[in-house]
Structure formats: C-alpha cells, structure tokens
mmCIF file of C-alpha atoms in Angstrom:
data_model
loop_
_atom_site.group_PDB
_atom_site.id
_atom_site.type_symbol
_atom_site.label_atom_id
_atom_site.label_comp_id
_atom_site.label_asym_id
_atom_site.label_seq_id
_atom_site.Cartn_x
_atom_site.Cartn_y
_atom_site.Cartn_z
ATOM 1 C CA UNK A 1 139.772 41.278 125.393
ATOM 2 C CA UNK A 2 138.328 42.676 122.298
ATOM 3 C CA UNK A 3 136.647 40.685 119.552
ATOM 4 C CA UNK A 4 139.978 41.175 117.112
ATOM 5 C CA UNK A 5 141.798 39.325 119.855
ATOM 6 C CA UNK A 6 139.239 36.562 120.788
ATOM 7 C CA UNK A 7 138.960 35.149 117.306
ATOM 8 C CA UNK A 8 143.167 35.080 116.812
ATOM 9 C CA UNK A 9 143.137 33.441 120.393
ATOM 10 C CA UNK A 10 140.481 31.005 119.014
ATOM 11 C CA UNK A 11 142.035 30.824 115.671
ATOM 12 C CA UNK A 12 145.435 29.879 116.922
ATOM 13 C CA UNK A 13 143.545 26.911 119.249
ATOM 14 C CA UNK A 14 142.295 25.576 116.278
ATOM 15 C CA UNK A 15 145.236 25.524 114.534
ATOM 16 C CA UNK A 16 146.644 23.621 117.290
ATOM 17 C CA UNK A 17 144.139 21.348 117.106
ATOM 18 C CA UNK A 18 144.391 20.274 113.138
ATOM 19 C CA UNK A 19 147.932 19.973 113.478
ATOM 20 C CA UNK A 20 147.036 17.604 116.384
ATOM 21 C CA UNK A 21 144.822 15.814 114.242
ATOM 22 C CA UNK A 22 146.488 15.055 111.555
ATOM 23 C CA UNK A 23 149.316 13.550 113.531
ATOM 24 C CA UNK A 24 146.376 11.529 115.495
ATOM 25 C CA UNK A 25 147.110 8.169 113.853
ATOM 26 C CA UNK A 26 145.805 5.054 115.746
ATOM 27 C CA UNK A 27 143.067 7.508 117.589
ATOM 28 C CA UNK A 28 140.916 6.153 120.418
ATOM 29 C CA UNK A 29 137.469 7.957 118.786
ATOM 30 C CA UNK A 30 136.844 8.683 115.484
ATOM 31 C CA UNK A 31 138.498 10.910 113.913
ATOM 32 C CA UNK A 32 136.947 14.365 113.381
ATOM 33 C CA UNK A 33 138.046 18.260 113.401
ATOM 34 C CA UNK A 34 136.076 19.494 116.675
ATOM 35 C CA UNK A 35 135.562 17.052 119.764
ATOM 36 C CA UNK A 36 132.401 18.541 121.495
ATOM 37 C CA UNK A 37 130.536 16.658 123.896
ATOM 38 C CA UNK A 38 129.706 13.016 125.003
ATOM 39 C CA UNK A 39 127.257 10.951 127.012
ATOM 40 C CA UNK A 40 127.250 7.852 128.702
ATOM 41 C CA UNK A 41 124.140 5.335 128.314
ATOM 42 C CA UNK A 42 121.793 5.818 131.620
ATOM 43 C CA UNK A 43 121.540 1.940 132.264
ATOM 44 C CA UNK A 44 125.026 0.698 131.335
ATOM 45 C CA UNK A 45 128.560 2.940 131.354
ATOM 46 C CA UNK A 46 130.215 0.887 128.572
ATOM 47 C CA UNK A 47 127.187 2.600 126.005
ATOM 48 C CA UNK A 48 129.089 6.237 125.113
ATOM 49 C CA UNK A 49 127.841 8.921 122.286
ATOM 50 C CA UNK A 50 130.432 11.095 121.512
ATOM 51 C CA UNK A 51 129.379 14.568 119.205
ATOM 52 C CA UNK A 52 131.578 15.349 116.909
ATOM 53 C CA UNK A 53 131.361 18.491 113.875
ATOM 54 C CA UNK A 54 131.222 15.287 111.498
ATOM 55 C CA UNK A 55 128.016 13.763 112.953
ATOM 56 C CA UNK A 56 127.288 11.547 116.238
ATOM 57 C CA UNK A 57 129.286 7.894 117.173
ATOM 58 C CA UNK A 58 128.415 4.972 119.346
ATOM 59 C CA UNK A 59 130.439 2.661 120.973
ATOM 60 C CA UNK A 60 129.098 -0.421 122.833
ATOM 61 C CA UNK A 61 132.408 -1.496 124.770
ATOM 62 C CA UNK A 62 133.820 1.940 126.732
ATOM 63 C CA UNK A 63 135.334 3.243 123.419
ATOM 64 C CA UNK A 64 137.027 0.246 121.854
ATOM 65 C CA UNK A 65 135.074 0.520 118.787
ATOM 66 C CA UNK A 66 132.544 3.252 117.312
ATOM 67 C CA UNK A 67 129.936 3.168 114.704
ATOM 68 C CA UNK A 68 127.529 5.779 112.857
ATOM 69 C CA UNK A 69 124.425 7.092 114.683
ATOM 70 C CA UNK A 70 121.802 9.542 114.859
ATOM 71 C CA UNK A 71 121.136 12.444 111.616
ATOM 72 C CA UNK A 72 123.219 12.583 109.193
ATOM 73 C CA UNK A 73 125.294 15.983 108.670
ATOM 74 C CA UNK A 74 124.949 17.084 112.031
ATOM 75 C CA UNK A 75 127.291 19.232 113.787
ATOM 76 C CA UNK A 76 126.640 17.823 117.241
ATOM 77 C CA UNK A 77 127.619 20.757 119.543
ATOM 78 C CA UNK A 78 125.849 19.354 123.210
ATOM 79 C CA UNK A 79 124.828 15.553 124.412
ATOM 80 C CA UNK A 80 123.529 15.493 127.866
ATOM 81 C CA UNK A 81 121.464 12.723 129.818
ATOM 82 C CA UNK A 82 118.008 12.797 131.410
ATOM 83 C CA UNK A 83 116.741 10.434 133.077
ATOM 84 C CA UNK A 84 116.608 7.577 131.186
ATOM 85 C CA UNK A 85 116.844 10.241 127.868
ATOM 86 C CA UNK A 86 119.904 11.333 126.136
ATOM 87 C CA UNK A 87 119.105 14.915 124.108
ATOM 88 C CA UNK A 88 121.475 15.938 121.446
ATOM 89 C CA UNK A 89 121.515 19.441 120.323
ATOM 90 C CA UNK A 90 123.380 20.915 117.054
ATOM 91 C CA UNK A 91 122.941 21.862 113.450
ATOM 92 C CA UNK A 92 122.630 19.750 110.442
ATOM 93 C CA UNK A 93 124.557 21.461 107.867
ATOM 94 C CA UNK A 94 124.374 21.227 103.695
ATOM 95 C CA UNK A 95 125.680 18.278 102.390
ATOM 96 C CA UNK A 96 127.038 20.198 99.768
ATOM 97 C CA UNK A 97 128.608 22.932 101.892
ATOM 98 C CA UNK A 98 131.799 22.331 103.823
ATOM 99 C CA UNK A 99 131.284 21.278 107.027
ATOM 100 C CA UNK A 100 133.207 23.763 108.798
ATOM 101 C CA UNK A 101 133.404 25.582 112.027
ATOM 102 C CA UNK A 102 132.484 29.753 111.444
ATOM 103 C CA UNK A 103 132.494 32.525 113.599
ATOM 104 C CA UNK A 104 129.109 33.735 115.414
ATOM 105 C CA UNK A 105 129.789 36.840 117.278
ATOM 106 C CA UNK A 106 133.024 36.582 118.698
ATOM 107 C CA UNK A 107 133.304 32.467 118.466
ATOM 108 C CA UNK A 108 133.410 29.075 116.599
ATOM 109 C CA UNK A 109 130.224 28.004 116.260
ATOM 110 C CA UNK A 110 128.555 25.697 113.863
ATOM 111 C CA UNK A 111 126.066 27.272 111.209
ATOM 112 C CA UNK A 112 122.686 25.637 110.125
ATOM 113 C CA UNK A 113 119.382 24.214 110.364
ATOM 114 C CA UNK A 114 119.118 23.765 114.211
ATOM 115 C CA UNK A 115 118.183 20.613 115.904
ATOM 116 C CA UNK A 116 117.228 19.010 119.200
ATOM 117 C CA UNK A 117 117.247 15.346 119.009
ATOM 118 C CA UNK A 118 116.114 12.537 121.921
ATOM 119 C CA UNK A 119 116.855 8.754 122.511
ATOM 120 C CA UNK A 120 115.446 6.441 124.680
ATOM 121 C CA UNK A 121 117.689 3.162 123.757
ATOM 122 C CA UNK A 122 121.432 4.553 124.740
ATOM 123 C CA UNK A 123 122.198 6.134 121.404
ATOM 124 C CA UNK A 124 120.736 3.700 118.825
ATOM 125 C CA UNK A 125 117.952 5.393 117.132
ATOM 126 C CA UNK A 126 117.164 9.117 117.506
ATOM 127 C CA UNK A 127 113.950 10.932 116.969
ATOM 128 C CA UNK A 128 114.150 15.227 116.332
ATOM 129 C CA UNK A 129 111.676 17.305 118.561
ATOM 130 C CA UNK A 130 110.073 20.445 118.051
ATOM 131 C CA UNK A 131 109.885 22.419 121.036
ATOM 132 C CA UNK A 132 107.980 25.263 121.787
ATOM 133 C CA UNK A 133 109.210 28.133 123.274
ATOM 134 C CA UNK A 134 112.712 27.801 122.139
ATOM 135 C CA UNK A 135 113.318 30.420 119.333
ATOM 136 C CA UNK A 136 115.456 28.658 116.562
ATOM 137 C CA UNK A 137 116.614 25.934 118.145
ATOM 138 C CA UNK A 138 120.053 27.503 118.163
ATOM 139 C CA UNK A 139 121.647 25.746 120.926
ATOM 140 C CA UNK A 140 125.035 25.778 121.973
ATOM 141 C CA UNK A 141 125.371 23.680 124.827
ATOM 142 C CA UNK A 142 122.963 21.265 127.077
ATOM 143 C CA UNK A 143 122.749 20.841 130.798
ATOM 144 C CA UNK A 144 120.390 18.679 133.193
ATOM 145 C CA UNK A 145 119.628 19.397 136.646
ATOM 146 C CA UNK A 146 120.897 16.508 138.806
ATOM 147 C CA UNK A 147 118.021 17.053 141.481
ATOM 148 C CA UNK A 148 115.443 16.715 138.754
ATOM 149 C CA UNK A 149 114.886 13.163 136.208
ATOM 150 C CA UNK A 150 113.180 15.530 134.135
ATOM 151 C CA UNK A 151 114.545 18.829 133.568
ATOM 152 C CA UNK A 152 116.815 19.871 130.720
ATOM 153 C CA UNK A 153 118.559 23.738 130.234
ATOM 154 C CA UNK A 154 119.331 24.526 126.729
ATOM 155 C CA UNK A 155 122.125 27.599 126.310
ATOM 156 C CA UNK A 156 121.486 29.547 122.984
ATOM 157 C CA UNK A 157 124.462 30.957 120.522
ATOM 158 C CA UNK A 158 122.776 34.213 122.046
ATOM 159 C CA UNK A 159 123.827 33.366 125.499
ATOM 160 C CA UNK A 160 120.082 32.775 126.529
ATOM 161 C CA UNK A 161 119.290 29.829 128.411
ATOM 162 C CA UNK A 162 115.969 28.241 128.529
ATOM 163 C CA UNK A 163 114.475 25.466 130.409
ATOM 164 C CA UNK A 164 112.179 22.214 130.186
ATOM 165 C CA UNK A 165 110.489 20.175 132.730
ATOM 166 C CA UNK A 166 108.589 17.828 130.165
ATOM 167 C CA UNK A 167 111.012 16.402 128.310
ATOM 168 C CA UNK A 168 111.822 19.082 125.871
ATOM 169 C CA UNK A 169 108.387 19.351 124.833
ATOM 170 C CA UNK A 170 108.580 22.780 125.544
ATOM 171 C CA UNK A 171 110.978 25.312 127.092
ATOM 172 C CA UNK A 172 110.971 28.761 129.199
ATOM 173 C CA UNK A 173 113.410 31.658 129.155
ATOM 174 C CA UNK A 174 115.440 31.297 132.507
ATOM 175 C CA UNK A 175 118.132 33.615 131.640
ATOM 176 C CA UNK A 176 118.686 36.493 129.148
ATOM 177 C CA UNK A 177 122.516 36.157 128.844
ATOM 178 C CA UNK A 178 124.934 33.593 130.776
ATOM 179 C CA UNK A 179 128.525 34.655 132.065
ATOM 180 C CA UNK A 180 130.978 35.105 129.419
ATOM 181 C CA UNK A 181 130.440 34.014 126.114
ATOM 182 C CA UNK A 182 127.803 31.221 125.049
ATOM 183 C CA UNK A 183 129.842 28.122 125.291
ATOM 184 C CA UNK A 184 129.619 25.560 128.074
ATOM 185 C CA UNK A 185 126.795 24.739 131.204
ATOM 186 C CA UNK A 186 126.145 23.051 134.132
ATOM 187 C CA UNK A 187 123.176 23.112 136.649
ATOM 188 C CA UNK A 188 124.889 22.106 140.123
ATOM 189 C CA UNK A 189 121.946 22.442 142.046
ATOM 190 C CA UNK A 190 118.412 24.072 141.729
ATOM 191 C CA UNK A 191 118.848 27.255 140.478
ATOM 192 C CA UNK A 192 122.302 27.362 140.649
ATOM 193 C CA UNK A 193 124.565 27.236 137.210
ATOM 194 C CA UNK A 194 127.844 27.154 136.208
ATOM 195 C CA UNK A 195 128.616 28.280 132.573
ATOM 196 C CA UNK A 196 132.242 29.119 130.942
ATOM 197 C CA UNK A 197 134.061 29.493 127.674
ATOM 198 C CA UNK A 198 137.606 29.223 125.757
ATOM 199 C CA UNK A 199 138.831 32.855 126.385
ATOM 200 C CA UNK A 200 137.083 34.633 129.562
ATOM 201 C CA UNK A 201 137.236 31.298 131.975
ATOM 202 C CA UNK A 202 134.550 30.245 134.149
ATOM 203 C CA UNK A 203 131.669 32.163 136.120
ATOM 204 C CA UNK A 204 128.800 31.316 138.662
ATOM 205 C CA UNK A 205 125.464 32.342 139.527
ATOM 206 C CA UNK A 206 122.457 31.309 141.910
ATOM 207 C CA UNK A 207 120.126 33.264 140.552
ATOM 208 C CA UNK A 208 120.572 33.012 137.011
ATOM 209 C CA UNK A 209 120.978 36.641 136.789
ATOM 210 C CA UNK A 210 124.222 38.090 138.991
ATOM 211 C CA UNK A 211 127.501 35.711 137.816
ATOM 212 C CA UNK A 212 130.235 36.092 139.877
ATOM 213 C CA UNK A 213 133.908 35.838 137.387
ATOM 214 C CA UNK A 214 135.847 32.621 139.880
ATOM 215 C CA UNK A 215 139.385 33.638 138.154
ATOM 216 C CA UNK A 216 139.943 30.599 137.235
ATOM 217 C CA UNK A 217 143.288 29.890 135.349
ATOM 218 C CA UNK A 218 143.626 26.786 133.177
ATOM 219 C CA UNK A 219 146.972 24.562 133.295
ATOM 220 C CA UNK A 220 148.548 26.485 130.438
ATOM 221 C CA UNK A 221 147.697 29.707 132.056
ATOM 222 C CA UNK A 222 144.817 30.705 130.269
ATOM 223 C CA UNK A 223 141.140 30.425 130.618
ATOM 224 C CA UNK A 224 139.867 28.088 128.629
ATOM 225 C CA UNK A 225 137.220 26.301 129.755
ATOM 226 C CA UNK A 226 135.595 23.299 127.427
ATOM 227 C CA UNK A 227 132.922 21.369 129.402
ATOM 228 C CA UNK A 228 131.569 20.112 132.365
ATOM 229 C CA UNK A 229 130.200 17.100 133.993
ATOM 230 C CA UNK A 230 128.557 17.095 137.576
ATOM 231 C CA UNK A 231 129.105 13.933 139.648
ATOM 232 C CA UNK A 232 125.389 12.595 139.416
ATOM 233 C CA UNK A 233 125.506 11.671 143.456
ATOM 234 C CA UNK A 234 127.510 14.748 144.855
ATOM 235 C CA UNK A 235 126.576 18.127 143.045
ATOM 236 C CA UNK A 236 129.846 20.033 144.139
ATOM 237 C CA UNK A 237 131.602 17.652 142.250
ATOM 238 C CA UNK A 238 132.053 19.083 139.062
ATOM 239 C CA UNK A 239 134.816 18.011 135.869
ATOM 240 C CA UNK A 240 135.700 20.474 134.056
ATOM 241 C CA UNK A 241 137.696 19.418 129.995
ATOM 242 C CA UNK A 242 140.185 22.331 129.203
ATOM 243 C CA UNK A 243 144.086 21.397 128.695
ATOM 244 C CA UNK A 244 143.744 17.932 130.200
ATOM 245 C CA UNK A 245 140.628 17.829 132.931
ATOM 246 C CA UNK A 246 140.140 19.680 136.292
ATOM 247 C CA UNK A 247 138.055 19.042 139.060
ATOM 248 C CA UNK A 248 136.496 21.178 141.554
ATOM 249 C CA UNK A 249 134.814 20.514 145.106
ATOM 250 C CA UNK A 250 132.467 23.096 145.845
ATOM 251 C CA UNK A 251 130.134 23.435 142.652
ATOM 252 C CA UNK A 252 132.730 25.177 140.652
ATOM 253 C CA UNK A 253 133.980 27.772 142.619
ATOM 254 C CA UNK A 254 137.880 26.523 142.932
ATOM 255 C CA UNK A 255 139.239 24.034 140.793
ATOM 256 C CA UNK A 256 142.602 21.657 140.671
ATOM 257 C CA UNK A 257 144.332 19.007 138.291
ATOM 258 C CA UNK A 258 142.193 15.802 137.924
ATOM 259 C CA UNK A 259 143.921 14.382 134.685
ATOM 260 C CA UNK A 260 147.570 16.485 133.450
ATOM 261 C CA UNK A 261 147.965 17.108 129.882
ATOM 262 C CA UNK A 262 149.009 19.800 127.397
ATOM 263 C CA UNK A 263 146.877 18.335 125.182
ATOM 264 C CA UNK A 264 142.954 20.668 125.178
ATOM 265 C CA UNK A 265 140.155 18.095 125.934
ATOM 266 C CA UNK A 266 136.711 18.827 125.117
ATOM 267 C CA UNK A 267 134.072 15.834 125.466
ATOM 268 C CA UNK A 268 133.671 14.769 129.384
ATOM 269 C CA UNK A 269 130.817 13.138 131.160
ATOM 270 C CA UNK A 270 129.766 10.941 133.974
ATOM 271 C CA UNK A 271 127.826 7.087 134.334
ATOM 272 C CA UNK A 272 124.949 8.011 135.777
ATOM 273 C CA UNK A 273 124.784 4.119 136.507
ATOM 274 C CA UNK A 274 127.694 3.410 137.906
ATOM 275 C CA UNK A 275 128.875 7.604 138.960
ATOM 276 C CA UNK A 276 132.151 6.860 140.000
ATOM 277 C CA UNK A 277 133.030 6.107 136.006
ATOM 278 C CA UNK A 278 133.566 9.459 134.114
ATOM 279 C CA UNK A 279 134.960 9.408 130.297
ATOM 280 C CA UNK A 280 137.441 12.287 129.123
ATOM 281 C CA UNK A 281 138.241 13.208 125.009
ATOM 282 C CA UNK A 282 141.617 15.107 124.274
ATOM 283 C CA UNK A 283 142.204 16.649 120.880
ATOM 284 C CA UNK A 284 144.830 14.483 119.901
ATOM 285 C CA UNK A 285 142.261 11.546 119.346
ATOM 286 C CA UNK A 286 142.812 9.793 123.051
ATOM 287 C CA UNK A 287 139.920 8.742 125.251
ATOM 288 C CA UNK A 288 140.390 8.506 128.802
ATOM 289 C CA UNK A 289 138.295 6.450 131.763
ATOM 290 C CA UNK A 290 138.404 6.886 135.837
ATOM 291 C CA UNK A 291 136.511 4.502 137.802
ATOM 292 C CA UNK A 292 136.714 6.915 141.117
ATOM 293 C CA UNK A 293 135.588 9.468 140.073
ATOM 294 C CA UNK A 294 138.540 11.579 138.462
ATOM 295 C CA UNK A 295 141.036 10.947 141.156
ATOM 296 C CA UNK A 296 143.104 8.955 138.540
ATOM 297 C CA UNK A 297 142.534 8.362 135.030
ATOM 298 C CA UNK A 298 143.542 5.540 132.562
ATOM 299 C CA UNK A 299 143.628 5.507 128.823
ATOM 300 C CA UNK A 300 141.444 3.799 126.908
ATOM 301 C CA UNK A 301 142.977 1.412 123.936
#
C-alpha cells in the first residue's frame, strides 16, 4: 500500500471516529478525539489511567467517574505497568497550538516536546524522567516484559525500540525497525515481541530482528490493529483492541473474537492484581470490563 493510500485509509478512520464522537453523548470516559492507551493500578483493578490526545484521566471506581491527572497538554500516546510503576509516554504540545493529531511518515502521530513520565501511587501524582540512551524521547508506544518486574521497551515514531532494566533510568537499542509501521507492542516472552499497526496488521519476531507478517484480518476485514495487553499469568494470552477486541492463544500468532463490535477500540489492558479483569475503550465513548479474562465482556455504566 503506498503512502497516498495509507493516510486516506487513516484519514477516513478518523473521520469515522469524530463523527462517532460527537454523537457520544452520555460517554463512559471522558470525552476526547483519540482513545490511546490505558492502565490499571498494580495493587487494586478499580484504579484505571486512561491516555487520551487531551491529557491523562483517573478513575478510582472501574470507570464510573474520571478526574484530571498527570502534565498538562500531553498527548498521552502509551501507559503501561511495571511492577509496582505505571510509565506514560507522549508529547506535551503548545498550549497555544491546536492539539491535533498530524502525520509523521505515513501516520497519525502526535507532534511535540517528548515525554516519559512514572508513578508510583496508581496514577495520582506523576514525576517526568530523563533517560539516557533514548534519542528524543519520541515514543510511540510502551511495552513491559511479563517475566521481568523491571523491564520496560519503548517503540520510537522511527520504528526503533529500545529497552530498560532500571526503571527507565536508561535505555538500549534492541531493535532498529519493528514490523510494519511504528504503532503498537507487546513483549510475550523474553525476547519475543509482538508489534502491529492500523493498515499492514500484525507481525512477530523472536529475535527482534526477522518478523514474520501472521495475516491477520480484523472483523471488518481489514488490518487494523490498535493495542495489546498480555495476560500477566499466561504470556500466550494476548488482547488485541481493533473493531471491538480479539484474543489470541499462542502469543499472537492466530487470533479470534473476544468482544464483537463495529465500533474501533483502542485503549485495552489487564489487572495485574487480580489478571482475570481486563478493561476495553471503543471510540464511541463506551468502556468495557471482563472478569475472566476476555471470554465475555460487560459494559461499564
């Protein structure tokens, strides 16, 4: 697909996705143009942070109500936990500049000043780091590996992904380029990662290096591929946000329904507390909740 043809695909998605929002009255989460990524509190799964292009949100009672946190102006494009740490990566953008989504390369991605953030109380206060070894801070998505309490994998708007093992004090290259376009990550197991993105689908590799193309087709049969979340107790279980959620196995390899919708979802993740309980955004301002671990899902509100 060339880039001409990856922007209109992207551009008509989005277009989709204001009309849903402005028709998104009563929403679960708050309301916002681009649903990116969420995290669920390590000691309690009722604590959620949801990253939105209009900043970070809390909620203290599994979505019923949100609140403010973290920088403001920051378009938050990746929230993953670690250990007891939640990391938040994005841009803060001008306060007097729209805050809009722009094309980098041949995709919607957020331009600015660059930022990794960390907090160690569920959300509540936030505190920015500055790594070394991670040129710009230009990350696009977040990932932890779920045999490690320490390790975090940062994806760049280049398609590099780097790695830390102390707490994103400082990073090294793992990976020149990921498969497909920078988008979306997942470590399954050591070594082994799982990355995808909104027009090419979803691709594999165990050596950070070859990535093997699974052909995966999303439920409106395209390729679109959102996020991920990896069970935290069984690494081939993987959830996978694209029109409604998916759910695969064997560490990404084949995937099937987990939650049915028309409607694109973006933000998914596990409880690492209680790892049965995974949350699910859609576009259309819903918030879903399975307590077995995507087999069936309820909405929330």
């Amino acid at each position: 697909m060339t880039s001409f043809r990856r922007w209109m695909v992207v551009a008509a998605v989005v277009g989709a996705v204001l009309a849903l929002m402005s028709s998104a009255a009563g929403a679960a989460v708050p309301q916002a143009r681009w649903y990116w990524t969420m995290a669920v509190s390590p000691t309690n799964p009722a604590v959620l942070v949801l990253g939105t292009n209009a900043g970070l949100y809390r909620s203290q009672n599994g979505g019923k109500t949100w609140h403010p946190t973290g920088p403001s102006n920051l378009n938050a494009t990746s929230l993953v936990r670690v250990g007891n740490t939640i990391f938040a990566g994005g841009v803060v953008e001008s306060p007097m500049g729209p805050a809009t989504l722009t094309v980098h390369g041949q995709y919607i991605v957020p331009s600015g000043q660059g930022v990794l953030e960390t907090s160690t109380n569920g959300g509540s206060t936030w505190r920015q780091l500055h790594p070394s070894g991670l040129p710009g801070l230009a990350v696009q998505a977040l990932a932890t590996d779920p045999a490690s309490t320490d390790s975090l994998y940062a994806e760049l708007k280049n398609g590099a992904v780097y790695s830390s093992t102390d707490g994103g004090k400082s990073f090294r290259l793992v990976t020149h380029k990921v498969g497909g376009t920078p988008w979306a990550l997942a470590v399954t197991q050591p070594g082994h990662l799982v990355a995808g993105d909104m027009t090419t689908g979803n691709f594999l590799s165990a050596d950070a290096t070859h990535w093997l193309d699974t052909g995966f087709t999303d439920p409106q049969k395209g390729k679109m591929v959102m996020e991920y979340a990896v069970q935290p107790t069984d690494t081939s279980h993987v959830l996978m946000s694209s029109y409604g959620v998916v759910s695969s196995t064997d560490g990404g390899k084949t995937w099937r329904s987990s939650l049915a919708s028309k409607v694109m979802f973006g933000p998914v993740a596990f409880a690492a507390s209680t790892p049965k309980v995974a949350y699910a955004v859609g576009f259309d301002g819903s918030l879903w909740r399975t307590g077995n671990a995507g087999t069936s899902w309820a909405k929330v509100g």
